[in-house]
């Protein structure tokens, strides 16, 4: 069942159309990453999904209902981590979380328990007495995440959680998201780090106000390159292979051969071809080259930056 | 160079906020304009006066004769014969002064006493409150002056008549005295006696001659003439003997003239003191209220303005701050309703402002010694009302403001407007036109009056102020709730 569904979602501010008919579906229990260049409308889309913004046109359903019509009961099922730190710098870490737990209607005993659990989960329990304004930016982001999950929401909206964080902290955040996903929660996350798309179950690429591609990271990669690459390293000059290239062209496309040397100074030919499914085609490719001295064969995965670049350029 | 860069940055930052610029420009201009149009300095010193005088009485006649003295010195409202209804109007604040003219003012003066001109007023303002007795004093001076001028003019005519009578008296007295002196003199009496004796001798001789018939002719005719002469002479002697010379020489008339002159003089008040004659009216003032000293009076205004300003300042930043920090977006996604957000902030601010109120009130009562005639419970009630209405207004500002600077600016304008239009510096009764309109939208207007009623007059908060503050709180909080909830893009 879809936790989030958007069809033909249009959002205009004045005369400017920021979202131009977004179609989107996020299944329950998955991490859905929304990536896109700066100014693509990621935050606008997220705000439209949380109910903070009303769509100008189109339909949005979150947990089976239009989010702008959410009552307190539906809102308790949703958590939201905004892009910046919006809690109170004058309050302590625990006071901030206590406040948010109160907003979501957690009663005293439960609140106490959940505040502790959540602070331990984001590793802030030891810093609970510190004033939020005095802790590091990373801690503030973790506190903000704690505020989004303290009431154990089914669906979590997270807007650029790892922006401006160091790689170690970013990795920790993603571990926490996966942990939450494993508990059965749905996570909708936007990020400006394209590489983080790899960490999502499914990814939507937003560009120019529209979803230009959506699917698993591999599906997007496939979509960006039109298939998967197989790369063979064969001993000898490329001229030796010329008469056998016809076999490869029957198995794939974009066959490319170039010469080079290995570490010992021996001549090596690098053969690359694009296939629809590398796992199924690799045995056939190896069979076609069984006469040659194959030093290595692999299926290289292009970086998501490359995927992103290609998809956006195509758009 | 660096200063120029900062100046340019500030300039462009301001230019990018047209609403703020508009507020900065229009706010002070509007306040100044309203202030200029709302205060009539001439009217400030002229209380609204109602004259109480018995219709058809000498007092009413006197009022009509000197009407201008009353209408020029006051904003004359009218006359009535009912003192009690006039006092009720005074207590309701419809008039500033009730002037009572006694029914028989000149009779009182004639009896040797100064006529009291009663002036009743009802003010607790120790500064502007003095205008009624001051104006009343000037009115009495004018009345006395006018009365003396007209009265002396009339009395000079009467004195002239008396003077003419006295001159005639003097002339006639002189004549009578001369005649009386002549007739009553010893020489005249000797002549009269000798003449009488001569006439008696002549009568005897003629009688003998008539009997002897020695004389031809009619002697009897001569004798009758002698008898007539004797009779006249007898009357003269009788007058000389009986002393009725005055009556016969006009002295009786003279006495009548004297009596007449005496009566004329008796008509003038003989035992009236010069003070009464020169100041026939005296001023009797009565203030229905007991005004405190200047500090005591203005302390309530300061308290009300402080309460309003603290409340508005706190509340005006409440929502706009959450919105600008991004917290409001977080709240929008959470189950927190706009009304709950406002209610939570309201409760905290109410408690805080009431704490401040308590401290200020303690300083007022304990340190400055300002009495609270109506008791602390009533004062607390008035302050709670004022706080609630002011917080409501602050929340409304906050719901509409687009930046914290805008909210602060509006709060400051509200403070300035309250100084001018809420009855703090100038009495509300002196406000006209736009000033009155503005005052109706300021919590301090109702708050100052309510605190004055409670703390100075010892009364409860009036229904009008209760309704005003209550309505303002309900409307402002309702509107704030509406605008906070409506800001969904």
mmCIF file with all atom_site columns, C-alpha atoms in Angstrom, chain A residues 6-7 60 66 83 88 90 104 139 154 205 217 219 221 269 281 302 307:
data_model
loop_
_atom_site.group_PDB
_atom_site.id
_atom_site.type_symbol
_atom_site.label_atom_id
_atom_site.label_alt_id
_atom_site.label_comp_id
_atom_site.label_asym_id
_atom_site.label_entity_id
_atom_site.label_seq_id
_atom_site.pdbx_PDB_ins_code
_atom_site.Cartn_x
_atom_site.Cartn_y
_atom_site.Cartn_z
_atom_site.occupancy
_atom_site.B_iso_or_equiv
_atom_site.pdbx_formal_charge
_atom_site.auth_seq_id
_atom_site.auth_comp_id
_atom_site.auth_asym_id
_atom_site.auth_atom_id
_atom_site.pdbx_PDB_model_num
ATOM 1  C CA . UNK A 1 6   ? 0.800  12.380  -5.608  1.00 0.00 ? 6   UNK A CA 1
ATOM 2  C CA . UNK A 1 7   ? -0.811 12.778  -8.988  1.00 0.00 ? 7   UNK A CA 1
ATOM 3  C CA . UNK A 1 60  ? -1.973 14.352  -2.741  1.00 0.00 ? 60  UNK A CA 1
ATOM 4  C CA . UNK A 1 66  ? -5.185 14.694  1.897   1.00 0.00 ? 66  UNK A CA 1
ATOM 5  C CA . UNK A 1 83  ? 15.882 21.560  7.016   1.00 0.00 ? 83  UNK A CA 1
ATOM 6  C CA . UNK A 1 88  ? 14.809 26.568  21.041  1.00 0.00 ? 88  UNK A CA 1
ATOM 7  C CA . UNK A 1 90  ? 17.601 28.724  25.171  1.00 0.00 ? 90  UNK A CA 1
ATOM 8  C CA . UNK A 1 104 ? 2.270  15.126  20.107  1.00 0.00 ? 104 UNK A CA 1
ATOM 9  C CA . UNK A 1 139 ? 24.044 17.586  17.745  1.00 0.00 ? 139 UNK A CA 1
ATOM 10 C CA . UNK A 1 154 ? 4.609  5.695   10.958  1.00 0.00 ? 154 UNK A CA 1
ATOM 11 C CA . UNK A 1 205 ? 14.824 12.545  -9.254  1.00 0.00 ? 205 UNK A CA 1
ATOM 12 C CA . UNK A 1 217 ? 19.126 3.094   -7.482  1.00 0.00 ? 217 UNK A CA 1
ATOM 13 C CA . UNK A 1 219 ? 16.866 1.090   -11.999 1.00 0.00 ? 219 UNK A CA 1
ATOM 14 C CA . UNK A 1 221 ? 21.391 3.760   -13.209 1.00 0.00 ? 221 UNK A CA 1
ATOM 15 C CA . UNK A 1 269 ? 43.120 -4.552  -24.203 1.00 0.00 ? 269 UNK A CA 1
ATOM 16 C CA . UNK A 1 281 ? 24.872 -11.574 -20.017 1.00 0.00 ? 281 UNK A CA 1
ATOM 17 C CA . UNK A 1 302 ? 28.940 4.331   -12.445 1.00 0.00 ? 302 UNK A CA 1
ATOM 18 C CA . UNK A 1 307 ? 23.683 8.889   -13.164 1.00 0.00 ? 307 UNK A CA 1
#
